[in-house]
PDB file of C-alpha atoms in Angstrom:
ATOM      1  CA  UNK A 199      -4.688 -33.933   0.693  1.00 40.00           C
ATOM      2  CA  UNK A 200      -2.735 -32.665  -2.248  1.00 48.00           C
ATOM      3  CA  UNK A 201      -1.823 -35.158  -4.985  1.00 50.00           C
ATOM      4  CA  UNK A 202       1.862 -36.541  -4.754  1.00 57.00           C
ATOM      5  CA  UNK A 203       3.961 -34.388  -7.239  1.00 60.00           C
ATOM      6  CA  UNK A 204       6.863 -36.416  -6.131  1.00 76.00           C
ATOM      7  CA  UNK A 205      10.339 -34.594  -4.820  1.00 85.00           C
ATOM      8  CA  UNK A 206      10.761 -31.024  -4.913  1.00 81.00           C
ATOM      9  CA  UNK A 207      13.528 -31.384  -7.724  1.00 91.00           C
ATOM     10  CA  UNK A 208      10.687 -33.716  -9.815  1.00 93.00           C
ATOM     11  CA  UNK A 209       8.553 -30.368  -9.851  1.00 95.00           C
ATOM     12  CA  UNK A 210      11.569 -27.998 -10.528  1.00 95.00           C
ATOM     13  CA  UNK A 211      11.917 -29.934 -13.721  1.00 96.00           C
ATOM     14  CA  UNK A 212       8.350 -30.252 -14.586  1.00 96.00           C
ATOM     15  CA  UNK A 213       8.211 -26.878 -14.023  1.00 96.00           C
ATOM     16  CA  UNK A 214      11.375 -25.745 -16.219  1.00 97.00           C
ATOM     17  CA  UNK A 215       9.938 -27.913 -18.916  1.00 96.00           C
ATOM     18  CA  UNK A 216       6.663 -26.054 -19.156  1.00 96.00           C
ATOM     19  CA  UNK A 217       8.814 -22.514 -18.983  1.00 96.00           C
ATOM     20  CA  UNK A 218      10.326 -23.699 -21.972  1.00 97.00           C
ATOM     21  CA  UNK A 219       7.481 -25.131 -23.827  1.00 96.00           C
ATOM     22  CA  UNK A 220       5.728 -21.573 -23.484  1.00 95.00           C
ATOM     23  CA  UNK A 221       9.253 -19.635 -24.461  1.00 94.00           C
ATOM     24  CA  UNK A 222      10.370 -18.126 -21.520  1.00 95.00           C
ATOM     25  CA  UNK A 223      13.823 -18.397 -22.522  1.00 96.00           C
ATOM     26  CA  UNK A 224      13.136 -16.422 -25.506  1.00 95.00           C
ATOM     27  CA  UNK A 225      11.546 -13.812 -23.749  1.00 93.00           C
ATOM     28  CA  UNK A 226      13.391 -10.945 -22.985  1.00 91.00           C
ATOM     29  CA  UNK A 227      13.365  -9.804 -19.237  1.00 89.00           C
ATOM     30  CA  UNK A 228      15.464  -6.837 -17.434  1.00 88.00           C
ATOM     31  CA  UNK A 229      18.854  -8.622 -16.571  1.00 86.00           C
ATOM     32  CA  UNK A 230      18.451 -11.498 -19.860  1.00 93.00           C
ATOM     33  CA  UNK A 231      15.915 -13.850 -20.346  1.00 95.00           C
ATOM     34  CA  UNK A 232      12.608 -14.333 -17.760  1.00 94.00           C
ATOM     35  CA  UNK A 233      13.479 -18.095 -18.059  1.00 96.00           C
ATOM     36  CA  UNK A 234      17.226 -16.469 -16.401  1.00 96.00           C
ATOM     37  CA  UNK A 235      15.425 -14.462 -14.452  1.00 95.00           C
ATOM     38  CA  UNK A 236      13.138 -17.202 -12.471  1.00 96.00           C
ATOM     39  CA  UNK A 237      16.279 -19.016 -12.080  1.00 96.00           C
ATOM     40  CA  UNK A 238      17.685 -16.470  -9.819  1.00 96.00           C
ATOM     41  CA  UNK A 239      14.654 -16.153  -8.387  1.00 96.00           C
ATOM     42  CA  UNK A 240      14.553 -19.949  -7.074  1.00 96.00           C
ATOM     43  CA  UNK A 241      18.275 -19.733  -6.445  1.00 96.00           C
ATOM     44  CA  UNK A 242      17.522 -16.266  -4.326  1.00 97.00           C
ATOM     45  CA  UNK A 243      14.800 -18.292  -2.222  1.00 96.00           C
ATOM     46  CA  UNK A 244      17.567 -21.407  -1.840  1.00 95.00           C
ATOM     47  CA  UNK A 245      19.892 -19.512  -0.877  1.00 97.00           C
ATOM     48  CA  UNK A 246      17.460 -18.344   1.768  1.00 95.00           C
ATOM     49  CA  UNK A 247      16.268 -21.856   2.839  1.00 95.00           C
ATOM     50  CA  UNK A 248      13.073 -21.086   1.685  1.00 96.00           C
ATOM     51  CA  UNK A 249      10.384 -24.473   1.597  1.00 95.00           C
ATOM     52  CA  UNK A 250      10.035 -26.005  -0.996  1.00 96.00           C
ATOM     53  CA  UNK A 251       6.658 -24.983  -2.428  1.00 96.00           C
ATOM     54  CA  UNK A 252       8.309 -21.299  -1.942  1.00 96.00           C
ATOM     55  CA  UNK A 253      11.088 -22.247  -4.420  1.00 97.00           C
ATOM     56  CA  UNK A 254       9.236 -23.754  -6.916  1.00 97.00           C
ATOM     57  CA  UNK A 255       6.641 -20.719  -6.403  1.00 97.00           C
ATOM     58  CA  UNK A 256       9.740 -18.619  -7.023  1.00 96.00           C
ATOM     59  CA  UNK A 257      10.418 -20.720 -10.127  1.00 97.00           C
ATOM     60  CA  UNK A 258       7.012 -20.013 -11.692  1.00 97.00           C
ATOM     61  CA  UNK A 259       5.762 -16.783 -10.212  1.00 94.00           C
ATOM     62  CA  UNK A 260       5.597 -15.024 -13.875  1.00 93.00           C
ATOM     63  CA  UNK A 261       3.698 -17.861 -15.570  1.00 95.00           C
ATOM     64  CA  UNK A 262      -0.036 -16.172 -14.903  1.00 94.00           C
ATOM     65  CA  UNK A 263       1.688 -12.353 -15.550  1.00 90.00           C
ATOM     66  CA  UNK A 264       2.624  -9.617 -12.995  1.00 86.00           C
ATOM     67  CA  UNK A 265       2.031  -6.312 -12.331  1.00 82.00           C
ATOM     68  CA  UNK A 266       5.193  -5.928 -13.379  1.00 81.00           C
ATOM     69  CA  UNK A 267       5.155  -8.438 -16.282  1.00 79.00           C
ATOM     70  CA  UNK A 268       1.865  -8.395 -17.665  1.00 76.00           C
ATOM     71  CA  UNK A 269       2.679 -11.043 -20.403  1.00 82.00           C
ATOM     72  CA  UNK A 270       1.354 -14.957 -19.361  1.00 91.00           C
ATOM     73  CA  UNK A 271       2.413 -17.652 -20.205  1.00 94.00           C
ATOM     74  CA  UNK A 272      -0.591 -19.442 -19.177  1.00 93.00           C
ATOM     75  CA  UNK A 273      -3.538 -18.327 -18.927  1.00 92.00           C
ATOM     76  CA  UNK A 274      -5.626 -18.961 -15.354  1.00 91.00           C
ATOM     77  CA  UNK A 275      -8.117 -20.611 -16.975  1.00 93.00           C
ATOM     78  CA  UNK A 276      -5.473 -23.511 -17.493  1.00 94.00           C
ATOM     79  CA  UNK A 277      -4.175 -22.890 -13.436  1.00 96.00           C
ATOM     80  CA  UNK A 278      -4.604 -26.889 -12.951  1.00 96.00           C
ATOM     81  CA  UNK A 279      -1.628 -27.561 -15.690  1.00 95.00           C
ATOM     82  CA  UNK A 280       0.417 -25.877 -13.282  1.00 96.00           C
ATOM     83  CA  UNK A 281      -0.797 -27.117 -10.313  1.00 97.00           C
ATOM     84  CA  UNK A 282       0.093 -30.812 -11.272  1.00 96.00           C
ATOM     85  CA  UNK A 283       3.424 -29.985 -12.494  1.00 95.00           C
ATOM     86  CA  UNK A 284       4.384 -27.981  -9.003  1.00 96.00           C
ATOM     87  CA  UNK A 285       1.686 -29.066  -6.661  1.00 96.00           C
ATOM     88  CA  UNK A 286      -1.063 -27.068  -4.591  1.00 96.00           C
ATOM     89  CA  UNK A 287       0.609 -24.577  -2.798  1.00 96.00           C
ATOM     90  CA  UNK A 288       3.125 -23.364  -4.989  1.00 96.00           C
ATOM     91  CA  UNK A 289       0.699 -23.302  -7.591  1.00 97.00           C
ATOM     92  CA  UNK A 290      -1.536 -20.492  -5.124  1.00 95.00           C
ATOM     93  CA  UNK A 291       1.299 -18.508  -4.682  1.00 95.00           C
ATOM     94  CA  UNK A 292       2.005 -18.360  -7.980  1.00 95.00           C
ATOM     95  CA  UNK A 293      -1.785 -16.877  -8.086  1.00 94.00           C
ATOM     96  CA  UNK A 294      -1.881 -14.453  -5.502  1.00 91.00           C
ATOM     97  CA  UNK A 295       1.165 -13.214  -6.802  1.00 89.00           C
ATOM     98  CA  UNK A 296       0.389 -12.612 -10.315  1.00 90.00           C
ATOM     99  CA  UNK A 297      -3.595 -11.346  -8.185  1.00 87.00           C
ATOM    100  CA  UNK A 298      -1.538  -8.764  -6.346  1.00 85.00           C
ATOM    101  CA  UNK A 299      -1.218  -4.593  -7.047  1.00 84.00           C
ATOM    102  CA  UNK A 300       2.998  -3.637  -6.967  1.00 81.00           C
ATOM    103  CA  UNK A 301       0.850   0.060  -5.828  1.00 83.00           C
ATOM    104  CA  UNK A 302      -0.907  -1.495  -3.127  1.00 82.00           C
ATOM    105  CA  UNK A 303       1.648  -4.045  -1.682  1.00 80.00           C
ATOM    106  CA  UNK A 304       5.308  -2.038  -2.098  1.00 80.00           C
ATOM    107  CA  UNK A 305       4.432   0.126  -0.109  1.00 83.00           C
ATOM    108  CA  UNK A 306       3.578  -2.380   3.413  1.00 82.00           C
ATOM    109  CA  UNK A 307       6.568  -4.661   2.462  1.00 79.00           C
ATOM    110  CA  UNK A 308       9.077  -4.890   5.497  1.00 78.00           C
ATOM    111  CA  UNK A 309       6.578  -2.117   7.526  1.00 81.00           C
ATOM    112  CA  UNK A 310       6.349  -3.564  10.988  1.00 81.00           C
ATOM    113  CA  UNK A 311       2.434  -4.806  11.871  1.00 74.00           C
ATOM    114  CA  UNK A 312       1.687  -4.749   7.804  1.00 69.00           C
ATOM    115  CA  UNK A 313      -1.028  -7.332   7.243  1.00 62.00           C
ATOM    116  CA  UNK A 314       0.413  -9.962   5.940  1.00 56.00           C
ATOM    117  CA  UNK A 315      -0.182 -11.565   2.360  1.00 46.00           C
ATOM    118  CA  UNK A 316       0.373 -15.107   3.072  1.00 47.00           C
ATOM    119  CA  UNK A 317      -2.563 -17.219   2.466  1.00 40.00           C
ATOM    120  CA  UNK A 318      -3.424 -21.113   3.251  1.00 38.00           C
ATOM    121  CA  UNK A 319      -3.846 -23.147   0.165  1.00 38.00           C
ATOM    122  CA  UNK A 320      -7.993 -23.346   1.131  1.00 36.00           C
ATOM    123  CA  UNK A 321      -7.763 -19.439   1.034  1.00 35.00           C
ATOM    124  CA  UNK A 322      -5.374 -18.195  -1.407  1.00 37.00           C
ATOM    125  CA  UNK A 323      -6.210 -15.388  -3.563  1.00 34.00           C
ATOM    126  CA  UNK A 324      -8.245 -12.142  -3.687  1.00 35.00           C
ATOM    127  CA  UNK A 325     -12.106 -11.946  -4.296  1.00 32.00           C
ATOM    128  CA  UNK A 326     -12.450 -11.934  -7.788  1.00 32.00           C
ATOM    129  CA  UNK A 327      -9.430 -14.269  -8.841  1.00 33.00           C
ATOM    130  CA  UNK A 328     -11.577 -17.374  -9.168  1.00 34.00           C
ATOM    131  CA  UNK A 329     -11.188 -19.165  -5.418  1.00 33.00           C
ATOM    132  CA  UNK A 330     -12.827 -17.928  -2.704  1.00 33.00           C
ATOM    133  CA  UNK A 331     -10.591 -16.293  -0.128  1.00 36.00           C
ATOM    134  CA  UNK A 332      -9.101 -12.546   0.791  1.00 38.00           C
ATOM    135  CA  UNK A 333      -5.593 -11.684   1.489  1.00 43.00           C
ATOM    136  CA  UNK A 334      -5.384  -7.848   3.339  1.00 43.00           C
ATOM    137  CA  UNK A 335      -1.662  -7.003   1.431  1.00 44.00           C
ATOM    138  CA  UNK A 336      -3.389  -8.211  -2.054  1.00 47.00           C
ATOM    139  CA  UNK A 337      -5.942  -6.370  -4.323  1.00 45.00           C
ATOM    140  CA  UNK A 338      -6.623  -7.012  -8.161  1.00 43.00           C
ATOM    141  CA  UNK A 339      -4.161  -5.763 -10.441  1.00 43.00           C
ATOM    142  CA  UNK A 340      -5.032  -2.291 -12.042  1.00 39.00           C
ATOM    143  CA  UNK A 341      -4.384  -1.709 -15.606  1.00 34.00           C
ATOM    144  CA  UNK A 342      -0.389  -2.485 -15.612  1.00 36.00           C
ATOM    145  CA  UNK A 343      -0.378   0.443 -17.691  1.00 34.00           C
ATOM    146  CA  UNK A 344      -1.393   3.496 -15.548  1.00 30.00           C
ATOM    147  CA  UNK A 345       1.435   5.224 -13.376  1.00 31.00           C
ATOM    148  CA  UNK A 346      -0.627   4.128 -10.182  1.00 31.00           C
ATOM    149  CA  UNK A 347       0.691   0.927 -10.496  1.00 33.00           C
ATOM    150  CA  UNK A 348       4.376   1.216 -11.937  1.00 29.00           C
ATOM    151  CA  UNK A 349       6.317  -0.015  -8.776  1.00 31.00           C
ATOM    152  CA  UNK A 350       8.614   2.672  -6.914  1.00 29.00           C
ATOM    153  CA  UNK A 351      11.441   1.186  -7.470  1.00 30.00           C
ATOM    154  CA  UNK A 352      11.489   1.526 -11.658  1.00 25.00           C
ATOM    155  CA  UNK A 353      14.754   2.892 -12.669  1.00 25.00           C
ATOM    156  CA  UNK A 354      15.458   3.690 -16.239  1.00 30.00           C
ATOM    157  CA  UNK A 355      11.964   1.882 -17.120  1.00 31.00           C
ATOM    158  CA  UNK A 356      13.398  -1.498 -16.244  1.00 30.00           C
ATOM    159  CA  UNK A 357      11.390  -2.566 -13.324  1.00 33.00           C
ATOM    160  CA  UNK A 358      13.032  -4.026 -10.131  1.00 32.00           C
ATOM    161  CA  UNK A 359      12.122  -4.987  -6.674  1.00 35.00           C
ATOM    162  CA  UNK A 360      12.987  -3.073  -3.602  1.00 36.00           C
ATOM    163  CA  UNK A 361      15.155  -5.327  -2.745  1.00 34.00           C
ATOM    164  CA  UNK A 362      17.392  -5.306  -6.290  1.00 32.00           C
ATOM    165  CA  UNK A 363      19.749  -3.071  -6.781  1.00 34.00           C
ATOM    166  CA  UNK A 364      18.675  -0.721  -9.445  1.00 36.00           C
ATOM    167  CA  UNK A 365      22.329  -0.734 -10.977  1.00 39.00           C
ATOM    168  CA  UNK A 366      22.303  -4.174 -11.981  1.00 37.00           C
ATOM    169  CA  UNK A 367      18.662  -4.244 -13.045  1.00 39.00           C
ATOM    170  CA  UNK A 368      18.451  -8.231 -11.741  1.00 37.00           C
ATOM    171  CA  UNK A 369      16.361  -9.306  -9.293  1.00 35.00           C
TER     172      UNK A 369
END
């Protein structure tokens, strides 16, 4: 049974507070700041009536690094600070996101019979990533470096998801 984190806005704020302890609103971001740039995220997933572990996931996916972001603000080693500020399953989302190859996932996204990369909080993240567990969409990040992994959608070397539009440069 996971721990009581108490509401869903209780986390949000616990959650904010460690963004800003480790400077994401000083940290610039396509679109502003990545502290402005979770926000849309979690407002993105409201406005979608997302769960709540989703939006706080939202909230904090950049806090381990992307593909697409490679700087952390915490390292995984520390993964249980996080956890007790947003609770269990955000906190694996927040994992197997920052686990998963732009290269090897872009491309499935949307693609009818893709495996999908949803994972139960006993099995969330790719061999390797420190938890036991396998997700088909997810692989280990390759060096974030290399073309192979730049995501198809970069557009005047501001990354964006495929479902941004590349004008604004905001997810």
């Amino acid at each position: 049974m996971e721990p009581d984190t108490g509401t869903p806005d209780d986390a949000a704020e616990r959650a904010l507070a460690l963004l800003r302890e480790y400077g994401a609103q000083t940290m610039a971001h396509p679109g502003g700041t990545l502290l402005a740039h979770l926000r849309r995220v979690q407002d993105r997933l409201a406005l979608w009536q997302a769960r709540p572990a989703l939006r706080l996931a939202g909230l904090c996916h950049a806090f381990y690094g992307t593909d697409g972001f490679p700087g952390a603000l915490l390292p995984v080693t520390r993964r249980a600070e996080l956890e007790a500020a947003i609770g269990a399953e955000a906190e694996s989302i927040v994992h197997l996101y920052a686990s998963c190859d732009r290269a090897a996932t872009y491309p499935d996204l949307g693609r009818p019979g893709a495996p999908s990369a949803t994972a139960s909080p006993a099995s969330p993240t790719c061999p390797g990533h420190g938890r036991a567990g396998t997700s088909p969409n997810c692989r280990p990040r390759t060096n974030s470096t290399s073309p192979a992994s730049t995501p198809p959608s970069v557009t005047g070397g501001a990354p964006t998801c495929s479902r941004c539009s590349p004008a604004s440069g905001r997810c």
